[in-house]
Structures are given as structure tokens and as C-alpha cells.
């Protein structure tokens, strides 16, 4: 079974600074996707970024980028120039490409951006 | 706005009752997923439908059932409700089972 671990329950950072959220996962499979989802106080689940395991290049979306280390099974999210609207729970998630097509989520990191 | 709609947004009911949650996927998406988010269990996968057929089952209780209709909307039925069923229920959809899942706004269920 696949597992996703987020070891930082809470983090806080000053506005405009850079913050990195950690995620590790465990799988014996080779073909999968990794995601970061954001859940603001509204409780909506919003896709932040996706990484395909077969791609060596790290995904980026504007101020959001990942550091994907496949051998180490590590998938961290970097938020640059953090903004107040980035305050949210962030969930790391994993899905196998061939197999049970469910998302497996970590327990989340609560990020607070301080003005 | 993800394009996935869920109704109702909030539901308050009593133990022992039955409720139905509804989900309409994004246009063009064939796959629908149901997830439960509770304080003690985190985000848990319940069930997946693809083009009207059940494709995968997760930690779904026998008191819960779901279906996907020909127009691709899906309903999650929760019966004999217990206090512990209080949670946020999300529906998500994707083009097929291997693409990114987009989440609806959720239905907040409170069982009293």
C-alpha cells in the first residue's frame, strides 16, 4: 500500500518570504503522479501543482515549485514571495497510474502567512 | 471554480436518518470520486465511478452506497447515520482515472 507522510503539522512565515513544505511517500511502483492541493479556510480543495514521476524536470506554477527526488521518494513544495492568500492547509497526494485510481493524501501542513 | 458542483452545501440531520449527496462532474469528465474528510481520519477515499460503472472501492461503509447516472452525475447515499458520519464529503472528477482530479466545494454533513 502507498503511504504519504507530511512531517510538519504547522508552519508560519512572514509575508514575501519563501517557505518549503515537506512530503515523503512510499511505493514500490514506478508510474505515478504526485500533487499538492491547497485547502483554504473555505475548505475548498484547490490543485496547486502536479508532478509526473517519469519527468525529471521539476514542475513549476508561477510562485509554486516542487523539488522531486524520485530515488529518495521526496516531493517538497516551495512557495516563493508568499502572500496572505497562501494561508491554508496544504496536502501532498499520490496516485498510481496503473492500479487503484484513488488519491492517497498526507495529513496536511497548516501554513500561516504572517503580515 | 473547479467546474465540479455539489449539493447541498450543508446538511444537518439526526442519527438514524438517510441523506443523499449529489455531484455533477466537470464537462467531459467520465470519472467521479467520493472522499470523506473528518477530523480524526483525514481525507479518505470512498468510491470511484467511471462512465456509470463502479471502478474502485475504498473505506466505504456498508451503510453508504453510490451510483453514477447516464448523464454522469453521481449520488452518494448515507443511511442509518451515526454521529461519527459527521464530516465534509467531497466529490472529485477527472477525464479518466489517470488524470488530475478536480474537487467540488464539498457537502458539510452534521449528524446530531
PDB file of C-alpha atoms in Angstrom:
ATOM      1  CA  UNK A   1       0.000   0.000   0.000  1.00  0.00           C
ATOM      2  CA  UNK A   2       1.096   3.519  -0.712  1.00  0.00           C
ATOM      3  CA  UNK A   3       1.627   5.993   2.102  1.00  0.00           C
ATOM      4  CA  UNK A   4       2.223   9.730   2.137  1.00  0.00           C
ATOM      5  CA  UNK A   5       3.868  11.468   5.071  1.00  0.00           C
ATOM      6  CA  UNK A   6       3.889  15.160   5.881  1.00  0.00           C
ATOM      7  CA  UNK A   7       6.023  15.667   8.947  1.00  0.00           C
ATOM      8  CA  UNK A   8       5.306  19.355   9.523  1.00  0.00           C
ATOM      9  CA  UNK A   9       1.833  19.778  11.063  1.00  0.00           C
ATOM     10  CA  UNK A  10       2.148  23.569  11.180  1.00  0.00           C
ATOM     11  CA  UNK A  11       4.375  26.243   9.716  1.00  0.00           C
ATOM     12  CA  UNK A  12       4.350  30.001   9.629  1.00  0.00           C
ATOM     13  CA  UNK A  13       6.307  32.513   7.587  1.00  0.00           C
ATOM     14  CA  UNK A  14       6.413  36.253   7.059  1.00  0.00           C
ATOM     15  CA  UNK A  15       4.714  37.669   4.023  1.00  0.00           C
ATOM     16  CA  UNK A  16       7.012  37.878   0.954  1.00  0.00           C
ATOM     17  CA  UNK A  17       9.339  35.202   2.299  1.00  0.00           C
ATOM     18  CA  UNK A  18       9.940  31.754   0.853  1.00  0.00           C
ATOM     19  CA  UNK A  19       8.715  28.598   2.555  1.00  0.00           C
ATOM     20  CA  UNK A  20       9.203  24.901   1.805  1.00  0.00           C
ATOM     21  CA  UNK A  21       6.731  22.194   2.787  1.00  0.00           C
ATOM     22  CA  UNK A  22       7.972  18.620   3.012  1.00  0.00           C
ATOM     23  CA  UNK A  23       6.409  15.410   1.795  1.00  0.00           C
ATOM     24  CA  UNK A  24       7.690  11.870   1.536  1.00  0.00           C
ATOM     25  CA  UNK A  25       5.920   8.881   0.101  1.00  0.00           C
ATOM     26  CA  UNK A  26       6.357   5.169  -0.074  1.00  0.00           C
ATOM     27  CA  UNK A  27       5.623   2.977  -3.066  1.00  0.00           C
ATOM     28  CA  UNK A  28       7.178   0.091  -4.924  1.00  0.00           C
ATOM     29  CA  UNK A  29       5.630   1.226  -8.187  1.00  0.00           C
ATOM     30  CA  UNK A  30       7.297   3.274 -10.878  1.00  0.00           C
ATOM     31  CA  UNK A  31       4.435   5.045 -12.592  1.00  0.00           C
ATOM     32  CA  UNK A  32       2.573   7.599 -10.561  1.00  0.00           C
ATOM     33  CA  UNK A  33       1.680  11.256 -10.190  1.00  0.00           C
ATOM     34  CA  UNK A  34       2.209  13.491  -7.205  1.00  0.00           C
ATOM     35  CA  UNK A  35       0.135  16.528  -6.306  1.00  0.00           C
ATOM     36  CA  UNK A  36      -0.077  19.387  -3.887  1.00  0.00           C
ATOM     37  CA  UNK A  37      -3.579  20.544  -3.015  1.00  0.00           C
ATOM     38  CA  UNK A  38      -4.396  23.634  -1.012  1.00  0.00           C
ATOM     39  CA  UNK A  39      -7.382  23.895   1.343  1.00  0.00           C
ATOM     40  CA  UNK A  40      -8.039  27.481   2.469  1.00  0.00           C
ATOM     41  CA  UNK A  41     -10.473  28.334   5.281  1.00  0.00           C
ATOM     42  CA  UNK A  42     -13.335  27.991   2.775  1.00  0.00           C
ATOM     43  CA  UNK A  43     -12.486  24.212   2.807  1.00  0.00           C
ATOM     44  CA  UNK A  44     -12.385  24.047  -0.981  1.00  0.00           C
ATOM     45  CA  UNK A  45      -9.681  21.658  -2.281  1.00  0.00           C
ATOM     46  CA  UNK A  46      -7.638  23.506  -4.891  1.00  0.00           C
ATOM     47  CA  UNK A  47      -4.991  21.927  -7.088  1.00  0.00           C
ATOM     48  CA  UNK A  48      -1.661  23.715  -6.709  1.00  0.00           C
ATOM     49  CA  UNK A  49       0.730  21.652  -8.786  1.00  0.00           C
ATOM     50  CA  UNK A  50       1.233  18.224 -10.370  1.00  0.00           C
ATOM     51  CA  UNK A  51       4.384  16.191 -10.995  1.00  0.00           C
ATOM     52  CA  UNK A  52       4.587  13.144 -13.221  1.00  0.00           C
ATOM     53  CA  UNK A  53       7.056  10.588 -11.845  1.00  0.00           C
ATOM     54  CA  UNK A  54       8.513   9.876 -15.284  1.00  0.00           C
ATOM     55  CA  UNK A  55       9.561  13.507 -15.711  1.00  0.00           C
ATOM     56  CA  UNK A  56      12.917  14.515 -14.302  1.00  0.00           C
ATOM     57  CA  UNK A  57      12.173  18.226 -14.587  1.00  0.00           C
ATOM     58  CA  UNK A  58      10.563  19.742 -11.511  1.00  0.00           C
ATOM     59  CA  UNK A  59       7.109  21.233 -12.056  1.00  0.00           C
ATOM     60  CA  UNK A  60       6.530  24.954 -11.557  1.00  0.00           C
ATOM     61  CA  UNK A  61       3.380  27.066 -11.465  1.00  0.00           C
ATOM     62  CA  UNK A  62       4.100  30.763 -11.006  1.00  0.00           C
ATOM     63  CA  UNK A  63       5.295  31.168  -7.374  1.00  0.00           C
ATOM     64  CA  UNK A  64       4.938  27.444  -6.652  1.00  0.00           C
ATOM     65  CA  UNK A  65       7.602  24.901  -7.494  1.00  0.00           C
ATOM     66  CA  UNK A  66       8.468  21.394  -6.379  1.00  0.00           C
ATOM     67  CA  UNK A  67      11.660  19.546  -5.606  1.00  0.00           C
ATOM     68  CA  UNK A  68      11.009  16.000  -6.760  1.00  0.00           C
ATOM     69  CA  UNK A  69      13.606  13.458  -5.685  1.00  0.00           C
ATOM     70  CA  UNK A  70      12.376  10.114  -7.015  1.00  0.00           C
ATOM     71  CA  UNK A  71      15.102   7.944  -5.507  1.00  0.00           C
ATOM     72  CA  UNK A  72      14.590   9.492  -2.099  1.00  0.00           C
ATOM     73  CA  UNK A  73      10.781   9.447  -2.556  1.00  0.00           C
ATOM     74  CA  UNK A  74      10.612  13.070  -1.602  1.00  0.00           C
ATOM     75  CA  UNK A  75       8.312  15.752  -3.008  1.00  0.00           C
ATOM     76  CA  UNK A  76       8.586  19.170  -1.387  1.00  0.00           C
ATOM     77  CA  UNK A  77       6.666  22.316  -2.289  1.00  0.00           C
ATOM     78  CA  UNK A  78       8.358  25.703  -2.380  1.00  0.00           C
ATOM     79  CA  UNK A  79       6.267  28.848  -2.205  1.00  0.00           C
ATOM     80  CA  UNK A  80       8.142  31.989  -3.198  1.00  0.00           C
ATOM     81  CA  UNK A  81       7.127  35.551  -2.329  1.00  0.00           C
ATOM     82  CA  UNK A  82       4.431  34.214  -0.015  1.00  0.00           C
ATOM     83  CA  UNK A  83       1.148  36.097   0.124  1.00  0.00           C
ATOM     84  CA  UNK A  84      -1.607  36.306   2.730  1.00  0.00           C
ATOM     85  CA  UNK A  85      -3.851  34.310   0.400  1.00  0.00           C
ATOM     86  CA  UNK A  86      -1.447  31.390   0.668  1.00  0.00           C
ATOM     87  CA  UNK A  87      -2.652  30.771   4.223  1.00  0.00           C
ATOM     88  CA  UNK A  88      -4.206  27.304   4.060  1.00  0.00           C
ATOM     89  CA  UNK A  89      -3.803  23.610   4.741  1.00  0.00           C
ATOM     90  CA  UNK A  90      -1.572  22.002   2.163  1.00  0.00           C
ATOM     91  CA  UNK A  91      -1.974  18.341   1.309  1.00  0.00           C
ATOM     92  CA  UNK A  92       0.503  16.195  -0.555  1.00  0.00           C
ATOM     93  CA  UNK A  93      -1.173  13.425  -2.565  1.00  0.00           C
ATOM     94  CA  UNK A  94      -0.176  10.418  -4.627  1.00  0.00           C
ATOM     95  CA  UNK A  95      -1.915   8.403  -7.327  1.00  0.00           C
ATOM     96  CA  UNK A  96      -0.832   5.279  -9.160  1.00  0.00           C
ATOM     97  CA  UNK A  97      -1.175   5.393 -12.923  1.00  0.00           C
ATOM     98  CA  UNK A  98      -1.960   1.732 -13.279  1.00  0.00           C
ATOM     99  CA  UNK A  99      -3.976   0.369 -10.436  1.00  0.00           C
ATOM    100  CA  UNK A 100      -6.408   1.722  -7.918  1.00  0.00           C
ATOM    101  CA  UNK A 101      -7.063   5.237  -9.192  1.00  0.00           C
ATOM    102  CA  UNK A 102      -7.578   6.859  -5.835  1.00  0.00           C
ATOM    103  CA  UNK A 103      -5.651   9.732  -4.333  1.00  0.00           C
ATOM    104  CA  UNK A 104      -3.766   8.925  -1.159  1.00  0.00           C
ATOM    105  CA  UNK A 105      -3.309  12.032   0.957  1.00  0.00           C
ATOM    106  CA  UNK A 106      -0.877  13.042   3.645  1.00  0.00           C
ATOM    107  CA  UNK A 107      -2.141  14.503   6.897  1.00  0.00           C
ATOM    108  CA  UNK A 108      -1.521  18.064   5.770  1.00  0.00           C
ATOM    109  CA  UNK A 109       0.569  21.059   6.808  1.00  0.00           C
ATOM    110  CA  UNK A 110      -1.196  24.133   8.140  1.00  0.00           C
ATOM    111  CA  UNK A 111       0.610  27.160   6.698  1.00  0.00           C
ATOM    112  CA  UNK A 112       0.066  30.625   8.092  1.00  0.00           C
ATOM    113  CA  UNK A 113       1.402  33.710   6.325  1.00  0.00           C
ATOM    114  CA  UNK A 114       2.085  36.495   8.803  1.00  0.00           C
ATOM    115  CA  UNK A 115       1.559  40.086   7.612  1.00  0.00           C
TER     116      UNK A 115
ATOM    117  CA  UNK B   1     -14.176  27.394  -9.581  1.00  0.00           C
ATOM    118  CA  UNK B   2     -13.228  23.817 -10.490  1.00  0.00           C
ATOM    119  CA  UNK B   3     -16.352  23.137 -12.554  1.00  0.00           C
ATOM    120  CA  UNK B   4     -17.454  20.360 -10.193  1.00  0.00           C
ATOM    121  CA  UNK B   5     -20.711  21.110  -8.399  1.00  0.00           C
ATOM    122  CA  UNK B   6     -22.048  19.550  -5.236  1.00  0.00           C
ATOM    123  CA  UNK B   7     -25.386  19.933  -3.497  1.00  0.00           C
ATOM    124  CA  UNK B   8     -26.342  20.630  -0.835  1.00  0.00           C
ATOM    125  CA  UNK B   9     -23.541  22.700   0.704  1.00  0.00           C
ATOM    126  CA  UNK B  10     -24.679  21.985   4.230  1.00  0.00           C
ATOM    127  CA  UNK B  11     -26.817  19.243   5.707  1.00  0.00           C
ATOM    128  CA  UNK B  12     -27.939  18.829   9.304  1.00  0.00           C
ATOM    129  CA  UNK B  13     -29.781  15.667  10.223  1.00  0.00           C
ATOM    130  CA  UNK B  14     -30.377  13.261  13.076  1.00  0.00           C
ATOM    131  CA  UNK B  15     -28.921   9.870  13.882  1.00  0.00           C
ATOM    132  CA  UNK B  16     -30.626   7.022  12.086  1.00  0.00           C
ATOM    133  CA  UNK B  17     -31.656   9.144   9.131  1.00  0.00           C
ATOM    134  CA  UNK B  18     -30.741   8.791   5.453  1.00  0.00           C
ATOM    135  CA  UNK B  19     -29.355  11.516   3.188  1.00  0.00           C
ATOM    136  CA  UNK B  20     -28.319  11.839  -0.445  1.00  0.00           C
ATOM    137  CA  UNK B  21     -25.424  13.949  -1.640  1.00  0.00           C
ATOM    138  CA  UNK B  22     -25.268  14.956  -5.271  1.00  0.00           C
ATOM    139  CA  UNK B  23     -22.328  15.699  -7.550  1.00  0.00           C
ATOM    140  CA  UNK B  24     -22.061  16.924 -11.127  1.00  0.00           C
ATOM    141  CA  UNK B  25     -18.619  16.439 -12.685  1.00  0.00           C
ATOM    142  CA  UNK B  26     -16.798  18.860 -14.958  1.00  0.00           C
ATOM    143  CA  UNK B  27     -17.969  18.813 -18.543  1.00  0.00           C
ATOM    144  CA  UNK B  28     -16.213  15.972 -20.347  1.00  0.00           C
ATOM    145  CA  UNK B  29     -15.086  14.135 -17.224  1.00  0.00           C
ATOM    146  CA  UNK B  30     -16.133  10.497 -17.065  1.00  0.00           C
ATOM    147  CA  UNK B  31     -14.711   9.579 -13.676  1.00  0.00           C
ATOM    148  CA  UNK B  32     -16.234  10.603 -10.352  1.00  0.00           C
ATOM    149  CA  UNK B  33     -14.713  10.040  -6.924  1.00  0.00           C
ATOM    150  CA  UNK B  34     -16.094  10.459  -3.423  1.00  0.00           C
ATOM    151  CA  UNK B  35     -13.889  11.356  -0.455  1.00  0.00           C
ATOM    152  CA  UNK B  36     -14.651  11.890   3.206  1.00  0.00           C
ATOM    153  CA  UNK B  37     -12.743  14.409   5.298  1.00  0.00           C
ATOM    154  CA  UNK B  38     -13.145  14.090   9.041  1.00  0.00           C
ATOM    155  CA  UNK B  39     -11.077  15.484  11.865  1.00  0.00           C
ATOM    156  CA  UNK B  40      -9.781  12.138  13.087  1.00  0.00           C
ATOM    157  CA  UNK B  41      -9.471  10.246   9.780  1.00  0.00           C
ATOM    158  CA  UNK B  42      -8.203  12.927   7.436  1.00  0.00           C
ATOM    159  CA  UNK B  43      -9.064  12.609   3.752  1.00  0.00           C
ATOM    160  CA  UNK B  44     -10.270   9.128   2.891  1.00  0.00           C
ATOM    161  CA  UNK B  45     -11.211   7.724  -0.499  1.00  0.00           C
ATOM    162  CA  UNK B  46     -14.668   6.162  -0.526  1.00  0.00           C
ATOM    163  CA  UNK B  47     -15.538   5.070  -4.055  1.00  0.00           C
ATOM    164  CA  UNK B  48     -14.937   5.756  -7.747  1.00  0.00           C
ATOM    165  CA  UNK B  49     -17.233   5.508 -10.742  1.00  0.00           C
ATOM    166  CA  UNK B  50     -16.187   5.607 -14.355  1.00  0.00           C
ATOM    167  CA  UNK B  51     -18.782   6.163 -17.075  1.00  0.00           C
ATOM    168  CA  UNK B  52     -21.567   4.701 -14.962  1.00  0.00           C
ATOM    169  CA  UNK B  53     -19.731   1.727 -13.512  1.00  0.00           C
ATOM    170  CA  UNK B  54     -18.062   1.247 -10.179  1.00  0.00           C
ATOM    171  CA  UNK B  55     -14.302   1.111 -10.681  1.00  0.00           C
ATOM    172  CA  UNK B  56     -12.723   1.200  -7.242  1.00  0.00           C
ATOM    173  CA  UNK B  57     -13.810   0.985  -3.653  1.00  0.00           C
ATOM    174  CA  UNK B  58     -12.053   2.355  -0.630  1.00  0.00           C
ATOM    175  CA  UNK B  59     -13.014   2.690   3.005  1.00  0.00           C
ATOM    176  CA  UNK B  60     -16.726   2.903   2.337  1.00  0.00           C
ATOM    177  CA  UNK B  61     -19.100   1.610   4.985  1.00  0.00           C
ATOM    178  CA  UNK B  62     -21.857  -0.825   4.069  1.00  0.00           C
ATOM    179  CA  UNK B  63     -24.377   1.812   5.145  1.00  0.00           C
ATOM    180  CA  UNK B  64     -23.090   4.013   2.337  1.00  0.00           C
ATOM    181  CA  UNK B  65     -23.749   3.483  -1.355  1.00  0.00           C
ATOM    182  CA  UNK B  66     -23.250   5.440  -4.529  1.00  0.00           C
ATOM    183  CA  UNK B  67     -24.137   5.416  -8.173  1.00  0.00           C
ATOM    184  CA  UNK B  68     -23.357   7.303 -11.353  1.00  0.00           C
ATOM    185  CA  UNK B  69     -26.179   8.052 -13.728  1.00  0.00           C
ATOM    186  CA  UNK B  70     -26.206   8.124 -17.565  1.00  0.00           C
ATOM    187  CA  UNK B  71     -25.756  11.911 -17.528  1.00  0.00           C
ATOM    188  CA  UNK B  72     -22.623  11.223 -15.405  1.00  0.00           C
ATOM    189  CA  UNK B  73     -23.816  12.935 -12.252  1.00  0.00           C
ATOM    190  CA  UNK B  74     -23.316  10.897  -9.121  1.00  0.00           C
ATOM    191  CA  UNK B  75     -25.124  10.465  -5.825  1.00  0.00           C
ATOM    192  CA  UNK B  76     -23.762   9.254  -2.521  1.00  0.00           C
ATOM    193  CA  UNK B  77     -26.367   7.767  -0.203  1.00  0.00           C
ATOM    194  CA  UNK B  78     -25.669   7.620   3.515  1.00  0.00           C
ATOM    195  CA  UNK B  79     -28.092   5.675   5.680  1.00  0.00           C
ATOM    196  CA  UNK B  80     -28.559   4.804   9.355  1.00  0.00           C
ATOM    197  CA  UNK B  81     -26.458   7.844  10.102  1.00  0.00           C
ATOM    198  CA  UNK B  82     -24.272   7.943  13.192  1.00  0.00           C
ATOM    199  CA  UNK B  83     -22.606  10.854  14.963  1.00  0.00           C
ATOM    200  CA  UNK B  84     -19.282   9.721  13.558  1.00  0.00           C
ATOM    201  CA  UNK B  85     -20.503  10.232   9.999  1.00  0.00           C
ATOM    202  CA  UNK B  86     -20.314  13.980  10.507  1.00  0.00           C
ATOM    203  CA  UNK B  87     -17.707  15.140   8.014  1.00  0.00           C
ATOM    204  CA  UNK B  88     -17.018  17.062   4.850  1.00  0.00           C
ATOM    205  CA  UNK B  89     -17.814  14.943   1.792  1.00  0.00           C
ATOM    206  CA  UNK B  90     -16.024  15.807  -1.406  1.00  0.00           C
ATOM    207  CA  UNK B  91     -16.731  14.787  -4.927  1.00  0.00           C
ATOM    208  CA  UNK B  92     -13.940  14.984  -7.488  1.00  0.00           C
ATOM    209  CA  UNK B  93     -13.869  14.309 -11.205  1.00  0.00           C
ATOM    210  CA  UNK B  94     -11.282  13.591 -13.874  1.00  0.00           C
ATOM    211  CA  UNK B  95     -11.253  12.910 -17.582  1.00  0.00           C
ATOM    212  CA  UNK B  96     -10.340   9.318 -16.936  1.00  0.00           C
ATOM    213  CA  UNK B  97      -8.933   7.510 -13.974  1.00  0.00           C
ATOM    214  CA  UNK B  98      -5.372   8.637 -14.519  1.00  0.00           C
ATOM    215  CA  UNK B  99      -5.649  12.360 -14.894  1.00  0.00           C
ATOM    216  CA  UNK B 100      -5.792  15.142 -12.335  1.00  0.00           C
ATOM    217  CA  UNK B 101      -8.793  15.097 -10.045  1.00  0.00           C
ATOM    218  CA  UNK B 102     -10.659  18.363  -9.564  1.00  0.00           C
ATOM    219  CA  UNK B 103     -12.675  18.779  -6.411  1.00  0.00           C
ATOM    220  CA  UNK B 104     -16.102  20.207  -5.797  1.00  0.00           C
ATOM    221  CA  UNK B 105     -16.779  22.581  -2.892  1.00  0.00           C
ATOM    222  CA  UNK B 106     -17.915  19.733  -0.636  1.00  0.00           C
ATOM    223  CA  UNK B 107     -21.021  18.968   1.396  1.00  0.00           C
ATOM    224  CA  UNK B 108     -20.724  19.571   5.110  1.00  0.00           C
ATOM    225  CA  UNK B 109     -22.762  16.937   6.958  1.00  0.00           C
ATOM    226  CA  UNK B 110     -23.600  17.297  10.614  1.00  0.00           C
ATOM    227  CA  UNK B 111     -25.347  14.412  12.351  1.00  0.00           C
ATOM    228  CA  UNK B 112     -26.950  15.346  15.672  1.00  0.00           C
TER     229      UNK B 112
END
